[in-house]
PDB file of C-alpha atoms in Angstrom:
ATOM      1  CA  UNK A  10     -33.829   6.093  -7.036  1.00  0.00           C
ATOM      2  CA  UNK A  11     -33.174   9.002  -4.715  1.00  0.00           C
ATOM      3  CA  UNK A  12     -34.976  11.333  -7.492  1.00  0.00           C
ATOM      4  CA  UNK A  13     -38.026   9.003  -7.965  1.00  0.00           C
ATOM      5  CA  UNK A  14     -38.652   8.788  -3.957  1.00  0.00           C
ATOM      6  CA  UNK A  15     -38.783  12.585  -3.675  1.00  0.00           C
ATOM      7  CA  UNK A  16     -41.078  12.796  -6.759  1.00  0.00           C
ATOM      8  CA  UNK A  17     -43.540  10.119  -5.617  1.00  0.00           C
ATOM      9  CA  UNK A  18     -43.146  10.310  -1.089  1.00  0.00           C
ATOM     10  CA  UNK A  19     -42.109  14.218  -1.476  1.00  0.00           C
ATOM     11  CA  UNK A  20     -40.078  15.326   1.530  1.00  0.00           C
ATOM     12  CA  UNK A  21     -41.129  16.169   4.945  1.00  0.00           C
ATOM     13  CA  UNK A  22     -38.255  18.328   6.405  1.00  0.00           C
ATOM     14  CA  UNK A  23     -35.050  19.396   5.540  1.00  0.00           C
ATOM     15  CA  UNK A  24     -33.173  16.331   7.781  1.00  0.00           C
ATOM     16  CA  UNK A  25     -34.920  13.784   6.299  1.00  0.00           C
ATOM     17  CA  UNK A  26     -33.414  15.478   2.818  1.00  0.00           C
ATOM     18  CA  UNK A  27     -29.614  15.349   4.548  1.00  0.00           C
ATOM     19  CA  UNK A  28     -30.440  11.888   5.737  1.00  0.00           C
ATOM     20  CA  UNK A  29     -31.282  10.428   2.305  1.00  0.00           C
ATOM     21  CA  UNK A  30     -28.531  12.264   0.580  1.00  0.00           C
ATOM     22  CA  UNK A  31     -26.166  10.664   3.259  1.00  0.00           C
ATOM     23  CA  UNK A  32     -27.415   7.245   2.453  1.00  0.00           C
ATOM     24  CA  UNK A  33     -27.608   7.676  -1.188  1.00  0.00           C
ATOM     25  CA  UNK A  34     -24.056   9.133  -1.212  1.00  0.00           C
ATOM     26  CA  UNK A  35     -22.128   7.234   1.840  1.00  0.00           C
ATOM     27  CA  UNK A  36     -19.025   9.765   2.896  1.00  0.00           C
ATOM     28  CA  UNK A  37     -15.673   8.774   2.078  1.00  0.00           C
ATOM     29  CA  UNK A  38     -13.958   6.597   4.328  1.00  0.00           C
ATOM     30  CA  UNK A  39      -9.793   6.405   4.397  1.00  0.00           C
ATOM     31  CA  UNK A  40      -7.918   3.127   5.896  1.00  0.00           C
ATOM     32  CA  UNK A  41      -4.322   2.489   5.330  1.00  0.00           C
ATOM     33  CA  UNK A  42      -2.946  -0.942   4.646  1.00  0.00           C
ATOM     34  CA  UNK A  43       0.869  -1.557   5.671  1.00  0.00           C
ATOM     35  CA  UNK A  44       2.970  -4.423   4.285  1.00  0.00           C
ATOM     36  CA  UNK A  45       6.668  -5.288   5.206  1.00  0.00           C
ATOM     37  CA  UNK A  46       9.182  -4.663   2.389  1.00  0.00           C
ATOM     38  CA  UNK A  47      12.414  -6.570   1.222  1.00  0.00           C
ATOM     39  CA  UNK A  48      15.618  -4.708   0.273  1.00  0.00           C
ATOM     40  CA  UNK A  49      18.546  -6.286  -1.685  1.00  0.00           C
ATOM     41  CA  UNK A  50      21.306  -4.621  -2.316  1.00  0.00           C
ATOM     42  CA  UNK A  51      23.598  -5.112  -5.137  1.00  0.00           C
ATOM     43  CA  UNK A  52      27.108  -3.765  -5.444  1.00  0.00           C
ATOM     44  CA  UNK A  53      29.616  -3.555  -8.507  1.00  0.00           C
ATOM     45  CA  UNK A  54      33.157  -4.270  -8.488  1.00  0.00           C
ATOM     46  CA  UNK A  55      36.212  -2.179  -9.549  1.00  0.00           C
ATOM     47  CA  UNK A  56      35.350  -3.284 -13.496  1.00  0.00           C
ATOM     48  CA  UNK A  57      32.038  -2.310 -13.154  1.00  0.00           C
ATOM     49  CA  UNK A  58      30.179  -5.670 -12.954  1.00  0.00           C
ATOM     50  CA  UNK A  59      26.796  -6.143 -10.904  1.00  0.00           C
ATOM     51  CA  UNK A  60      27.207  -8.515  -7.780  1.00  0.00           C
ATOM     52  CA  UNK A  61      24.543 -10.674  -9.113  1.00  0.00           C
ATOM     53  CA  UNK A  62      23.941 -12.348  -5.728  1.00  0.00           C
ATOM     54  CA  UNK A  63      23.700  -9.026  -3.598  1.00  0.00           C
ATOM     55  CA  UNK A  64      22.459  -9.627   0.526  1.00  0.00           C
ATOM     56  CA  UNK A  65      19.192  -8.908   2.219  1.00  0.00           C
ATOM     57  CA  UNK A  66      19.185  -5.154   4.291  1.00  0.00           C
ATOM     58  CA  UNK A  67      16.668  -5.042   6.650  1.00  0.00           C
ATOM     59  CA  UNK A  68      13.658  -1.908   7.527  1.00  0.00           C
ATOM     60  CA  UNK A  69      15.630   0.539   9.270  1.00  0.00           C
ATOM     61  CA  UNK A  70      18.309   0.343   6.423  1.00  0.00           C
ATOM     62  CA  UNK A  71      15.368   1.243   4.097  1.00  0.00           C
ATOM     63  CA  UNK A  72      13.905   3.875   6.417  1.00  0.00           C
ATOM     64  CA  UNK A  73      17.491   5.513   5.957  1.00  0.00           C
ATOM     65  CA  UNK A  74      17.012   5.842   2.308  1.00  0.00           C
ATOM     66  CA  UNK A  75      13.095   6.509   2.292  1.00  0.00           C
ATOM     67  CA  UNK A  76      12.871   9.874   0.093  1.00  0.00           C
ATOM     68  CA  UNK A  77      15.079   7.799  -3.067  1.00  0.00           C
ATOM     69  CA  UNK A  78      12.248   4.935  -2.304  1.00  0.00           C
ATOM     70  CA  UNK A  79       9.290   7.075  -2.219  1.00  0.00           C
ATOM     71  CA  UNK A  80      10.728   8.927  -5.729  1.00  0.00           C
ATOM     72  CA  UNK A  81      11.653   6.171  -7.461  1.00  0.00           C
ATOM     73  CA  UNK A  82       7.606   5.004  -6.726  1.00  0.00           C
ATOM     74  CA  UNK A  83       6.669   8.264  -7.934  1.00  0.00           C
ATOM     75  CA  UNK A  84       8.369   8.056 -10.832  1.00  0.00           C
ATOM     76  CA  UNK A  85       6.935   4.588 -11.523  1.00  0.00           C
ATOM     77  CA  UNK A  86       3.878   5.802 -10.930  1.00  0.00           C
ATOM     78  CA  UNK A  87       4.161   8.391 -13.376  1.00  0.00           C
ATOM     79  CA  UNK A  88       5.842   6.500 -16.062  1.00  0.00           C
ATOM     80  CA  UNK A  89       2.878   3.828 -16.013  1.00  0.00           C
ATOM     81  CA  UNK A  90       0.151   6.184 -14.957  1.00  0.00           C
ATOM     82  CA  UNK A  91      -1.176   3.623 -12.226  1.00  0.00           C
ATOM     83  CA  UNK A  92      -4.559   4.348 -10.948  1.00  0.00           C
ATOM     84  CA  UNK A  93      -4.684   1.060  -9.070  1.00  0.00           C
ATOM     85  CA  UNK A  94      -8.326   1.176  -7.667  1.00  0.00           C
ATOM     86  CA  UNK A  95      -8.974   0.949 -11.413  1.00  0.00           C
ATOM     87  CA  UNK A  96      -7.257  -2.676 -11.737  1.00  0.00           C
ATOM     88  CA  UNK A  97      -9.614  -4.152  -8.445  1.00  0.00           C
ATOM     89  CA  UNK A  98     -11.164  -7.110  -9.951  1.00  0.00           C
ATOM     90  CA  UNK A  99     -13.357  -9.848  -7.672  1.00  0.00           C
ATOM     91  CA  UNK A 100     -15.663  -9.006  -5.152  1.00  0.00           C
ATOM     92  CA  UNK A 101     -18.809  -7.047  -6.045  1.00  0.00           C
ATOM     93  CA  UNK A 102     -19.175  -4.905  -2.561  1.00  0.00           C
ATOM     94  CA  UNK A 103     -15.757  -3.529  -3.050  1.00  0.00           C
ATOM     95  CA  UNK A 104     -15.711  -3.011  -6.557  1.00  0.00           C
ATOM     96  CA  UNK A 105     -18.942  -0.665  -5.642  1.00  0.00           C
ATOM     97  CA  UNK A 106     -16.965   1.239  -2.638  1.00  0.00           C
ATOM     98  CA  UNK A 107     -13.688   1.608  -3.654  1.00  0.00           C
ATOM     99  CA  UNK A 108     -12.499   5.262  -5.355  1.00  0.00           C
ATOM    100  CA  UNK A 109      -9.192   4.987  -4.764  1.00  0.00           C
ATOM    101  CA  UNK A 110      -5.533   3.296  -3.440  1.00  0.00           C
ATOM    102  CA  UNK A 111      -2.510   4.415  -3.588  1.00  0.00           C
ATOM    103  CA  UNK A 112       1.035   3.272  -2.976  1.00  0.00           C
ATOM    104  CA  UNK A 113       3.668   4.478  -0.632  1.00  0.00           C
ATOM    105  CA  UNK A 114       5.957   4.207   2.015  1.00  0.00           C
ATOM    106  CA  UNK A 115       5.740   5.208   5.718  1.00  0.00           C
ATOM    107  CA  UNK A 116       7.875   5.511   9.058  1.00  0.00           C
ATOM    108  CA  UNK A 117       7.377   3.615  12.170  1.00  0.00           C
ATOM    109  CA  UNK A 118       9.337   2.954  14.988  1.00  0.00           C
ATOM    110  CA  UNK A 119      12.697   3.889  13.189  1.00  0.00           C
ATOM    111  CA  UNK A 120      11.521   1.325  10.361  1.00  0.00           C
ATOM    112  CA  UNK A 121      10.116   1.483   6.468  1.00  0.00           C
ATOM    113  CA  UNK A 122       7.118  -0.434   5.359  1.00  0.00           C
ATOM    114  CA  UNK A 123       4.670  -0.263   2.576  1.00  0.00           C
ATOM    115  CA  UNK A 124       1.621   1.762   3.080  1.00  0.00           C
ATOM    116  CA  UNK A 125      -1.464   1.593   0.756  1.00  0.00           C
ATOM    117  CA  UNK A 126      -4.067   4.119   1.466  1.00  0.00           C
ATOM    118  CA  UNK A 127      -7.519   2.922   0.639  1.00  0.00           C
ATOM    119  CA  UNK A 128     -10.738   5.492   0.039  1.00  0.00           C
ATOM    120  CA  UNK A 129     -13.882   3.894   0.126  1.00  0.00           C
ATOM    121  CA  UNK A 130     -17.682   4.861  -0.120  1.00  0.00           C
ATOM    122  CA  UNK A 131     -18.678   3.951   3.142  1.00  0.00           C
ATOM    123  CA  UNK A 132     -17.096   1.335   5.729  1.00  0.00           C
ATOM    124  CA  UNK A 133     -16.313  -2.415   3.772  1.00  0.00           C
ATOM    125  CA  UNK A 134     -17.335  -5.064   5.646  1.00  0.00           C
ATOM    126  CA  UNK A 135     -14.779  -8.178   7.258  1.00  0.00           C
ATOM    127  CA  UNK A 136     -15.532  -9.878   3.991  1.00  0.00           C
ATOM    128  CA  UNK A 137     -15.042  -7.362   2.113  1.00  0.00           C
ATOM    129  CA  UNK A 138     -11.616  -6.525   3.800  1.00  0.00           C
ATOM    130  CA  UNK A 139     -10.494  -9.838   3.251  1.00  0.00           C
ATOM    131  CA  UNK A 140     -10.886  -9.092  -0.129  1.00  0.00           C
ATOM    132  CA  UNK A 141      -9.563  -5.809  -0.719  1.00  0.00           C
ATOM    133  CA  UNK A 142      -6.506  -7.117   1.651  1.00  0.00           C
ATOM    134  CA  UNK A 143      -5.865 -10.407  -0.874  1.00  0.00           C
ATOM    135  CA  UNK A 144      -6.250  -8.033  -3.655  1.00  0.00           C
ATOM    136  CA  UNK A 145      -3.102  -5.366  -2.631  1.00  0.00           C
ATOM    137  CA  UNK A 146      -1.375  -8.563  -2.113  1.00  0.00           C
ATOM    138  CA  UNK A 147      -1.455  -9.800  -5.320  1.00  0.00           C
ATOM    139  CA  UNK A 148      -0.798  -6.398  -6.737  1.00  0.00           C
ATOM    140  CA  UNK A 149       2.299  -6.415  -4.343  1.00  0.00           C
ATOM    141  CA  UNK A 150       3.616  -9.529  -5.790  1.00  0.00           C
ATOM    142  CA  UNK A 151       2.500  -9.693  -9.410  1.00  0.00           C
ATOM    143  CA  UNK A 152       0.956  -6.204 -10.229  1.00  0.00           C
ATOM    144  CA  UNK A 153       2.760  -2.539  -9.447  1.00  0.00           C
ATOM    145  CA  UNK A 154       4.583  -4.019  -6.774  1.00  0.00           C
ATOM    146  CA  UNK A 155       6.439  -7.039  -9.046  1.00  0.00           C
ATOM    147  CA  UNK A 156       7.229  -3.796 -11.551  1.00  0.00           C
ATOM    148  CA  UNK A 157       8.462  -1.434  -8.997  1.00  0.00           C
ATOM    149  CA  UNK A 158      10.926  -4.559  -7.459  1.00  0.00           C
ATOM    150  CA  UNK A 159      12.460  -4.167 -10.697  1.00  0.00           C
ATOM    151  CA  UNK A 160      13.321  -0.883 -10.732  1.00  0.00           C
ATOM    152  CA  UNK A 161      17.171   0.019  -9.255  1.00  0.00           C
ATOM    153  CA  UNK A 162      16.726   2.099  -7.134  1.00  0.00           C
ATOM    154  CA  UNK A 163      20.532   4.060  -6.160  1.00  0.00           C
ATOM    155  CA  UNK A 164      21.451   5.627  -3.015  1.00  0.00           C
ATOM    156  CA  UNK A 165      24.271   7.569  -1.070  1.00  0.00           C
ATOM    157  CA  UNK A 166      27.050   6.065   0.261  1.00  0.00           C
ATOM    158  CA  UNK A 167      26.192   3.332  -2.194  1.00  0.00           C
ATOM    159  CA  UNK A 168      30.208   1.327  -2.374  1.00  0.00           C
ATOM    160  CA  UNK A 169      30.868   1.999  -5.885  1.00  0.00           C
ATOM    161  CA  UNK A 170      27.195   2.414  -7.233  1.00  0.00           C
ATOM    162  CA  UNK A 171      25.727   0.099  -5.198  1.00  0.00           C
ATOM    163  CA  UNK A 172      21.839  -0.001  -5.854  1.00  0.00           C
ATOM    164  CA  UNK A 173      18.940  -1.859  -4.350  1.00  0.00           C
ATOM    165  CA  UNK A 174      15.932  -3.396  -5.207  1.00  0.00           C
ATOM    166  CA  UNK A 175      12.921  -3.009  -2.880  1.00  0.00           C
ATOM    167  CA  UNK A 176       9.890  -5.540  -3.044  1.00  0.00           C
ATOM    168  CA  UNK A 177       6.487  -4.996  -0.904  1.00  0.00           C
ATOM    169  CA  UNK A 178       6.239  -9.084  -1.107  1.00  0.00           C
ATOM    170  CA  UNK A 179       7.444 -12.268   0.281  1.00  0.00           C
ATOM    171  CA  UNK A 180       6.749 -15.303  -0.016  1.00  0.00           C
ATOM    172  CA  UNK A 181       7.964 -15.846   3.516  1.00  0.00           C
ATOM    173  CA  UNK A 182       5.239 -16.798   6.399  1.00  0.00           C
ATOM    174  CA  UNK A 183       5.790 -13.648   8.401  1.00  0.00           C
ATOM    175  CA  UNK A 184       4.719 -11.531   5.412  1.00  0.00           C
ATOM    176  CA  UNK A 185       1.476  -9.626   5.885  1.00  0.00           C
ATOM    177  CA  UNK A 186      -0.797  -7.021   5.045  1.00  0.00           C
ATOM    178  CA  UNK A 187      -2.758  -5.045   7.600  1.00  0.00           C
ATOM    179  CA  UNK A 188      -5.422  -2.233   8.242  1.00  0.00           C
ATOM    180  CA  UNK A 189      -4.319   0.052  10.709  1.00  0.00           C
ATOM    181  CA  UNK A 190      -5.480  -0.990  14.084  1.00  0.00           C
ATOM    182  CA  UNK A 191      -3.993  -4.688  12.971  1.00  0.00           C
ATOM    183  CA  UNK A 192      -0.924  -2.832  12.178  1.00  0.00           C
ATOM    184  CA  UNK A 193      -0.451  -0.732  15.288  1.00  0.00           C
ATOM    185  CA  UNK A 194      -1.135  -3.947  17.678  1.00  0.00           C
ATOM    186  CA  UNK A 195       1.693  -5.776  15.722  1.00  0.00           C
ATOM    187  CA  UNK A 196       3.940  -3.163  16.589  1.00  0.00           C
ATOM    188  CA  UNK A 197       2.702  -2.494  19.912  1.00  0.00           C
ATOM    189  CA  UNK A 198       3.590  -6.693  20.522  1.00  0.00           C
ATOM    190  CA  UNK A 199       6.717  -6.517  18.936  1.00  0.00           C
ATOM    191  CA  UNK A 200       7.794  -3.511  21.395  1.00  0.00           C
ATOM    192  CA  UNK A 201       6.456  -5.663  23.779  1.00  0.00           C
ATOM    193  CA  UNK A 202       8.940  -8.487  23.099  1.00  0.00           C
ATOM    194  CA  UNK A 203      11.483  -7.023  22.640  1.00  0.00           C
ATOM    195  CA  UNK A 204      11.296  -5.064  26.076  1.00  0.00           C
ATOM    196  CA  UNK A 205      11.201  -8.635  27.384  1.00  0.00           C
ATOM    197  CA  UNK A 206      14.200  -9.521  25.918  1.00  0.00           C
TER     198      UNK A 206
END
């Protein structure tokens, strides 16, 4: 298309060129997406048998052990060869803008949460967030995400090789997923709160 109008309309200056290469090739446009996680821990006893049970450890208990976390993702990663902007399936608009997302983990406020950095051709729209945001949560809870949650995961000052598991889902109502300026004015309320308290 971009070819054909120079052929036929020709070109008049060199900005007009630089504006119809910008529009025919939008620039690349990075968002991150941030998610809660949930950490179980499971111990062994003096025999050597799992605690099948194991308890709930919260974000900052996580943050403590983020560089085993973020390895054992690479290594999952590697293992399956995930290219995850590959598996986007559903609405047209972002299956045209999307080049990549990627999976990882990142530090706030003394605290570990899931962080999915998105590339995109160009800006998506709200409806077109929606869907790329429904999307990582599904892959959180039934795509990478439900195969990385299976993956022990073991850790210093683990009581007799104590591991844990570490989901980006929940199925609890407080579970989200949001873009960055969402993210930053949850934890801006939160700080907020708890100042109150």
């Amino acid at each position: 298309e971009f070819e054909n109008t120079v052929k036929v309309e020709g070109l008049a200056s060199y900005e007009q060129l630089n504006r119809m290469l910008t529009e025919a090739y939008p620039q690349s446009v990075t968002t991150k997406y941030y998610c809660p996680l949930t950490v179980r821990i499971h111990g062994t006893d003096s025999w050597g048998d799992v605690d099948e049970e194991g308890y709930e450890e919260d974000a900052e208990f996580a943050a403590r052990h983020e560089d085993v976390i973020r390895q054992r993702m690479i290594d999952y990663n590697d293992i399956d060869e995930n290219n995850m902007a590959e598996y986007f399936y559903g609405n047209n608009g972002v299956s045209e803008k999307l080049r990549s997302a990627e999976w990882d983990f990142e530090r706030r406020n003394g605290e570990l949460y899931g962080c999915i950095t998105v590339q995109t051709a160009g800006p998506l729209t709200e409806d077109e967030e929606q869907y790329l945001k429904e999307w990582i949560t599904g892959q959180n809870s039934d795509g990478l995400g439900e195969g990385f949650e299976q993956r022990e995961i073991y850790f210093e000052g683990g009581h007799r090789g104590a591991f844990m598991y570490v989901s980006l889902w929940s199925p609890d109502d407080d579970h989200f997923v949001d873009n960055q300026d969402e993210f930053e004015d949850r934890l801006m309320s939160q700080g907020m709160s708890m100042g109150g308290m």
